[in-house]
Coordinates of C-alpha atoms and ligand atoms in Angstrom, one line a residue:
X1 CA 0.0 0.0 0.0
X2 CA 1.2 3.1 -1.3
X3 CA 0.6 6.6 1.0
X4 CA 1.5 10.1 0.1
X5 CA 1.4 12.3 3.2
X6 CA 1.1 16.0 3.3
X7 CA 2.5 18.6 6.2
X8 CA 1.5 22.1 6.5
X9 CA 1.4 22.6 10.0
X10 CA 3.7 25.6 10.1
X11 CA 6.4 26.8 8.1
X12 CA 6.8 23.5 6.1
X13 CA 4.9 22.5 3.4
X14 CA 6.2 19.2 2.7
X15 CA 5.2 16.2 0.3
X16 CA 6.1 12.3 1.2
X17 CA 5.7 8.9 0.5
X18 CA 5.6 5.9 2.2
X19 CA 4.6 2.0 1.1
X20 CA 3.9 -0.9 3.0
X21 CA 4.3 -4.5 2.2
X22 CA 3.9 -7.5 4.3
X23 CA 4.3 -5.4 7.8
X24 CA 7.4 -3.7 6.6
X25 CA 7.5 0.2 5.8
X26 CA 9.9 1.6 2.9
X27 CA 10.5 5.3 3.1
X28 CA 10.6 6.2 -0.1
X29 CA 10.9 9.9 1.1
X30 CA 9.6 13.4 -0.8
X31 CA 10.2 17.3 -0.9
X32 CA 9.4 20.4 1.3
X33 CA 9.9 23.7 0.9
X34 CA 9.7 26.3 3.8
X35 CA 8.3 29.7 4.4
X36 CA 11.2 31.9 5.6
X37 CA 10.0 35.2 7.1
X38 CA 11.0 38.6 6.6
X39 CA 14.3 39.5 8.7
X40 CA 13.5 39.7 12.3
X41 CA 10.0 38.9 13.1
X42 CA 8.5 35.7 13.2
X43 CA 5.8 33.2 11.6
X44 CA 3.0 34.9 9.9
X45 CA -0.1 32.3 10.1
X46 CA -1.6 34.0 6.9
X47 CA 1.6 34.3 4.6
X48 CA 3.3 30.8 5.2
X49 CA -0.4 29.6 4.5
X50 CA -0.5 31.7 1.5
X51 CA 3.4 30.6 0.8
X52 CA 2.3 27.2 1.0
X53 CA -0.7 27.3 -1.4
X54 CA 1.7 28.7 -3.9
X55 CA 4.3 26.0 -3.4
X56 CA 2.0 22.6 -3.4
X57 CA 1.5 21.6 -6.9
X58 CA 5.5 22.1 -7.5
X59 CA 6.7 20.4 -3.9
X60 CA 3.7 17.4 -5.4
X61 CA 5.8 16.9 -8.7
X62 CA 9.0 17.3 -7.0
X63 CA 8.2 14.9 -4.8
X64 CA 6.9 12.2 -7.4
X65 CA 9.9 12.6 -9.1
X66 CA 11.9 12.5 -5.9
X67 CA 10.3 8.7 -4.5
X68 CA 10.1 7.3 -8.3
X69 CA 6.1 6.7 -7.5
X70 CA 3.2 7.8 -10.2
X71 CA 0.5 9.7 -8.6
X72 CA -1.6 6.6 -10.1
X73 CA -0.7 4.6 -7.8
X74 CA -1.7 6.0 -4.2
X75 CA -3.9 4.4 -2.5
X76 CA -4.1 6.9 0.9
X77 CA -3.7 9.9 1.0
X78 CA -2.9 11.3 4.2
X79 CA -2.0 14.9 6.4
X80 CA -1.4 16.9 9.3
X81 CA -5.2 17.8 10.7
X82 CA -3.1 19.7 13.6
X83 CA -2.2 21.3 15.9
X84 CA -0.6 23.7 14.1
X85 CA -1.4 27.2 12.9
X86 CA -5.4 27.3 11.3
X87 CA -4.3 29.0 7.7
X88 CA -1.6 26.9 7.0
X89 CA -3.6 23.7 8.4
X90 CA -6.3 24.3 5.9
X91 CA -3.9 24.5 2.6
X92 CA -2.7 20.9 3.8
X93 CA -6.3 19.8 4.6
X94 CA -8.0 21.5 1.3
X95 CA -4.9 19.9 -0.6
X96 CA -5.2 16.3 0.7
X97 CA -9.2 16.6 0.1
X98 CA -8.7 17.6 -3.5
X99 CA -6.3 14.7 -4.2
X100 CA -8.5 11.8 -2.5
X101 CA -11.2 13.1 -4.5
X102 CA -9.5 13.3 -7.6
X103 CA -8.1 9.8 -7.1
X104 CA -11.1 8.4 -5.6
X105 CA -9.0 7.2 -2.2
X106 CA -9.4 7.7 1.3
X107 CA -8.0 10.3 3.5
X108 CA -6.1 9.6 7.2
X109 CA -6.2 12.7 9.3
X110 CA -2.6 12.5 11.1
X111 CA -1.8 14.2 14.5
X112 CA 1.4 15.8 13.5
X113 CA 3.3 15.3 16.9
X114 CA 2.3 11.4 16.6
X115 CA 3.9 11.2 13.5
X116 CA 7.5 12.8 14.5
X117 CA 7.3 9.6 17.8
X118 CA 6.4 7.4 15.0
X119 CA 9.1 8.3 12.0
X120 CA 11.5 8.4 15.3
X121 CA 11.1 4.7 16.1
X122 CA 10.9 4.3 12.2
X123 CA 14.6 5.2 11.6
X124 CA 15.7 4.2 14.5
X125 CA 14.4 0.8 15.2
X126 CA 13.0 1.6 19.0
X127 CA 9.9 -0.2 19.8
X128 CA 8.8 1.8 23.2
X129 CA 10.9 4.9 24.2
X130 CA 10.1 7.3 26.5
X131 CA 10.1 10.4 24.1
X132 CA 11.8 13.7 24.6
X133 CA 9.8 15.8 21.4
X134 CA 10.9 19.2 20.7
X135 CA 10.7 21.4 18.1
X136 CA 9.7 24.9 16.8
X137 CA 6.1 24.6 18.2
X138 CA 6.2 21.7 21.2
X139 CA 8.2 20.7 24.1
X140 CA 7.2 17.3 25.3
X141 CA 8.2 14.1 27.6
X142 CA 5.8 11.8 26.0
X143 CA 5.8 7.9 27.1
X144 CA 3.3 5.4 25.9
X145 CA 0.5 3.7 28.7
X146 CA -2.2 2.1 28.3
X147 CA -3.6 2.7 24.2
X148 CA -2.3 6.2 24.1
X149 CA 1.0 8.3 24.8
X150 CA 0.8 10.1 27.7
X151 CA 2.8 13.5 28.7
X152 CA 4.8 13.5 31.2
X153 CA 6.5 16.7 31.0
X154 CA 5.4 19.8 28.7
X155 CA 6.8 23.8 28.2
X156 CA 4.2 26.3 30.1
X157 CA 4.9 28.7 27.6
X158 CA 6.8 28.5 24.1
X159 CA 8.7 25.4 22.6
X160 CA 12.2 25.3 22.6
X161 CA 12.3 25.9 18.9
X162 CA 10.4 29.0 19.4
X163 CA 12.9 30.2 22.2
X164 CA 15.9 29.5 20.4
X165 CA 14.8 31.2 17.1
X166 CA 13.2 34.1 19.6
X167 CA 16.5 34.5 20.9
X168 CA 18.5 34.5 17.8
X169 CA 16.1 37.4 16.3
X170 CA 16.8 39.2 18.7
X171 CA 21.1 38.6 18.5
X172 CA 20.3 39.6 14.3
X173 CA 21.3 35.8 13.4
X174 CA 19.1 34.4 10.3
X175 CA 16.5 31.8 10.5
X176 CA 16.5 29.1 11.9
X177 CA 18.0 30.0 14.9
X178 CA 18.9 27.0 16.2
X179 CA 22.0 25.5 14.2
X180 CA 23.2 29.1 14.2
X181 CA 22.8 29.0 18.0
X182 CA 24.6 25.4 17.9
X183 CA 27.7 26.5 15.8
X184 CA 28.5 29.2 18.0
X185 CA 28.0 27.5 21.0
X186 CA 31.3 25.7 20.4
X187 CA 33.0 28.5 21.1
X188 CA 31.7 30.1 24.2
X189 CA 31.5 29.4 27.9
X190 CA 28.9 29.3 30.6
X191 CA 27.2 32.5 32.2
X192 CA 24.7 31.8 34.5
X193 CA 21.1 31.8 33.1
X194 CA 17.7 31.5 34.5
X195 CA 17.3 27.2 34.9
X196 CA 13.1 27.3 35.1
X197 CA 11.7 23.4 36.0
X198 CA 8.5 23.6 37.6
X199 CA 7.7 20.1 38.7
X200 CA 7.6 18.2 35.5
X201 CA 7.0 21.4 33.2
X202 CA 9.7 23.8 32.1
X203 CA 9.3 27.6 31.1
X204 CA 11.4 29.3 28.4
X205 CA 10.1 33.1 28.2
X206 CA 12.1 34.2 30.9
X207 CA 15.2 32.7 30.0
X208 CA 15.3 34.2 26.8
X209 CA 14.5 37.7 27.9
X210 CA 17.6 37.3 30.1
X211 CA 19.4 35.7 27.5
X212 CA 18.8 38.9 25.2
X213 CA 18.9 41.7 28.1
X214 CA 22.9 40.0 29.0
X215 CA 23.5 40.3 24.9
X216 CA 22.5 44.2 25.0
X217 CA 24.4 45.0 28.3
X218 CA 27.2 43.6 25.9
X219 CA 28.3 40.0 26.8
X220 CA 29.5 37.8 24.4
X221 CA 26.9 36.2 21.8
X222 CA 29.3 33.0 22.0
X223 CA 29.2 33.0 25.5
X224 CA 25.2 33.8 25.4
X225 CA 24.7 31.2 23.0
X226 CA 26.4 28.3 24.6
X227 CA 24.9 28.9 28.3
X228 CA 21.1 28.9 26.7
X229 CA 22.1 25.7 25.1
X230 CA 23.5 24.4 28.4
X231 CA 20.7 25.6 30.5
X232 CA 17.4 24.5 28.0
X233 CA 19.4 21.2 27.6
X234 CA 19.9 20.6 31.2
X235 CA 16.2 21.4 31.8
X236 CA 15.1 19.1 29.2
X237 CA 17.6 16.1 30.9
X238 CA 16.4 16.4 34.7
X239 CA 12.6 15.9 33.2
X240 CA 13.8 13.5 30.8
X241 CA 15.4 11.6 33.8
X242 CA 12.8 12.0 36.7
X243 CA 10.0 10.7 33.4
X244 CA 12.6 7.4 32.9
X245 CA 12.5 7.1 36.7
X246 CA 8.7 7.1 37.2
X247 CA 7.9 5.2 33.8
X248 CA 10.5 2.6 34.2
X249 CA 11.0 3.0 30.1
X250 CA 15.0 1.2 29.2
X251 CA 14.9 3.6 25.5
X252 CA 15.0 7.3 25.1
X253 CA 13.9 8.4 21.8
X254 CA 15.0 12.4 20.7
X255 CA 12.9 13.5 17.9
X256 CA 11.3 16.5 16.4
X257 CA 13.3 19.4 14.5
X258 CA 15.9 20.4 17.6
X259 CA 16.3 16.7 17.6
X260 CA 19.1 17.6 15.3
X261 CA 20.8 19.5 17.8
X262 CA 24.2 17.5 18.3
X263 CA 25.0 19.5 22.3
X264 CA 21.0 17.8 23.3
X265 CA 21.7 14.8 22.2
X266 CA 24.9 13.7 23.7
X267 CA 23.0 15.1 27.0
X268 CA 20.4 13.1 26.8
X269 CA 23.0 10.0 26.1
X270 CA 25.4 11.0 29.3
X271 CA 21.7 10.7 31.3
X272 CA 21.1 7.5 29.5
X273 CA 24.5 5.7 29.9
X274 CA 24.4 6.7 34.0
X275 CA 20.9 4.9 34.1
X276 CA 21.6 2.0 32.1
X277 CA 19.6 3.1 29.2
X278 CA 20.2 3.7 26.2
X279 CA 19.5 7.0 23.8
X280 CA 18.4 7.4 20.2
X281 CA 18.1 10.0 17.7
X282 CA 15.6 10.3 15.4
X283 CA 17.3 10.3 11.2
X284 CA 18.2 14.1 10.9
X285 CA 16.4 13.9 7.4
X286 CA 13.2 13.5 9.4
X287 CA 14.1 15.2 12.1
X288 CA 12.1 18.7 10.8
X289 CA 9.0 18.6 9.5
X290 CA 8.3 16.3 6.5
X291 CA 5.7 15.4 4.3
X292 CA 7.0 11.9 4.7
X293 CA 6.4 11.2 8.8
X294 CA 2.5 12.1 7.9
X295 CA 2.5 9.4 5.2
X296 CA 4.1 6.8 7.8
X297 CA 1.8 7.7 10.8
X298 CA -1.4 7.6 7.9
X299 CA -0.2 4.4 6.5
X300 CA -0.4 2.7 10.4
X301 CA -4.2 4.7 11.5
X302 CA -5.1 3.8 8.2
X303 CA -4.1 0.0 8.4
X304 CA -5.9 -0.7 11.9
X305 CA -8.7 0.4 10.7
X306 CA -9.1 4.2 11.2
X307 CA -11.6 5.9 8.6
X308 CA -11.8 9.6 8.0
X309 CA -14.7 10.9 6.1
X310 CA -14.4 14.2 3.9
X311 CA -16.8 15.4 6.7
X312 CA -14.4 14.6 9.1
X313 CA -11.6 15.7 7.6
X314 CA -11.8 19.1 9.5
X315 CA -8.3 20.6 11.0
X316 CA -8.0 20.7 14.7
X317 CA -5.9 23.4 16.0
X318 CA -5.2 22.3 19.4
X319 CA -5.0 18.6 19.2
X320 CA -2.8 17.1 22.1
X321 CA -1.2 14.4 21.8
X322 CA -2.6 12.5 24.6
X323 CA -6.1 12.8 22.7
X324 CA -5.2 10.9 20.0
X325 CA -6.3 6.9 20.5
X326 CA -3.6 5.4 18.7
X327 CA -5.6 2.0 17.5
X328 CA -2.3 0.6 15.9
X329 CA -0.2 0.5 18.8
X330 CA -2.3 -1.0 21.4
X331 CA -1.2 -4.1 19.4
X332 CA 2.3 -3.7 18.5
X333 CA 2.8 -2.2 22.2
X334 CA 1.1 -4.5 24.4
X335 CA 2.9 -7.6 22.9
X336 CA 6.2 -6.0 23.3
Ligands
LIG401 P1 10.2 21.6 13.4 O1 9.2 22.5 14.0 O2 10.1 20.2 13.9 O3 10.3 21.7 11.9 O4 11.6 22.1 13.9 C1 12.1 23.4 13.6 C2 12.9 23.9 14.8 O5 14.1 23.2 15.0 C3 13.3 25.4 14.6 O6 12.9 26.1 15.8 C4 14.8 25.3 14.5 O7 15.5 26.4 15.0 C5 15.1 24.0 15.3 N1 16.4 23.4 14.9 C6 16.8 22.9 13.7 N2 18.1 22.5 13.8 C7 18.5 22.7 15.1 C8 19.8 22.6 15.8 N3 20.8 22.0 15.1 N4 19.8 23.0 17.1 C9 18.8 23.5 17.7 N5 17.6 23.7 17.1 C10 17.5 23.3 15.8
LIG402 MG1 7.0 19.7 13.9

């Protein structure tokens, strides 16, 4: 079974296939193109939308081309129904409606943070992970329990994506912030920062408003850059940790687009390699956004059994993870 999966939560709109045959899942992969804003502010909801609904027919072909498939020859078509932001939701919705209709197939609406856990056991071969997701709109600990994942741990205000890039505005860097922020980390040293774990939650807002107020009184952005990435790591770790304690998970699984960050992971792995467990990364091709984790997390709903009507196929903004009944893994899970 052939899917092509469609993302448009945010500033991606990507394109991707996956097929299926006999239980096993190739990744045959697909195109995305991103909305870059103008220097210095941030998303616009309405012009990555608008950015997106220009791109899709070309990022489609591209795609095609890209996996070797023929349009032909899909037999799901599946996309991000949220959370994400409502404009660029609905290109990806409107999008995925057109092609079912045209091909006469049916649709899998995808939760889009489902289908970064699920391309991160993918890749890496992990069957139950607790999983540290974090990216330019979420921050969670997420562990599965009983038919759904569950959070353990979540930002109270932004995601650490969000922060970084907030912060690297701010320091005049281009977008994304974040492997601008990792590069020159390497060459700074630590400053103390505001370290902000409430309970299992963590907070970013404030730390980045120090972070920026210490780069205007003058401090070094090297210096600036490697303490935030020392002090959002370390937050990130002690809930990662106190999760692995309470859950009793062996696996860590990093994914989501900071996923890529190489300062995180090796964090995550000292924490890990002191507890006896082990730590995986998520393939830094799929690490961001992708049209192609949508496919895979369509192609599973969609083979145990999950049906989404046109009628259904509305987006939904705020859709938390741990609302989403996952059908397919009560199976694979419990037997594990
Ligand atoms: P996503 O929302 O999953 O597409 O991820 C995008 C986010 O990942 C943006 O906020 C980027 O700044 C961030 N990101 C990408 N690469 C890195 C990196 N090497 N280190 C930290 N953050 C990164
Ligand atoms: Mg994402």
């Amino acid at each position: 079974m052939l899917c092509l999966g469609i993302e448009s939560t945010a500033h991606t709109f990507g394109v991707g296939f996956v097929r299926s045959r006999n239980g096993a899942y190739d990744i045959l992969g697909g195109h995305k193109e991103m909305y870059v804003p103008p220097k210095g502010s941030g998303i616009h909801p309405r012009e990555a939308a608008a950015h997106h609904a220009d791109v899709c027919d070309e990022v489609l072909q591209t795609a095609l081309a890209k996996a070797g498939v023929r349009l032909e020859d899909v037999n799901v078509i599946a996309f991000s129904q949220g959370p994400g932001l409502p404009p660029c939701l609905r290109v990806g919705a409107t999008f995925a409606r057109a092609l079912a209709a045209r091909l006469d197939v049916p649709l899998a609406g995808v939760n889009h943070c489902i289908a970064h856990i699920e391309v991160g056991k993918l890749t890496t071969g992990v069957r139950d992970p607790l999983i540290v997701y974090v990216s330019g709109g979420n921050t969670q600990i997420i562990a599965y329990a009983e038919g759904r994942y569950r959070i353990f741990g979540e930002t109270e205000d932004i995601a650490i994506g969000n922060a970084l890039d907030t912060f690297a505005r701010a320091a005049g860097l281009q977008e994304p912030g974040g492997p601008k922020i990792e590069a020159l980390a390497k060459n700074g040293h630590y400053v103390e920062l505001p370290y902000v774990v409430k309970g299992m939650d963590l907070s970013f807002t404030g730390l980045i408003t120090e972070a920026t107020k210490r780069l205007k009184r003058g401090a070094s952005l090297e210096d600036i850059c490697f303490s935030l990435q020392e002090t959002c790591f370390a937050m990130l770790t002690e809930v990662t940790e106190r999760a692995l304690a309470h859950t009793g998970k062996r696996d860590v699984l990093l994914t989501g687009g900071v996923a890529a960050n190489g300062r995180l992971a090796e964090m995550l792995d000292t924490m890990c390699r002191e507890r006896g467990a082990r730590s995986y990364v998520v393939d830094r091709t799929y690490a961001g956004d992708n049209g192609t984790m949508i496919a895979y997390a369509g192609l599973l709903a969609h083979e145990a059994g999950a049906l989404l009507m046109p009628q259904q196929s509305k987006i939904i903004q705020l859709w938390r993870t741990d609302d989403v009944e996952c059908g397919w893994l009560s199976t694979a899970q419990e037997q594990h």
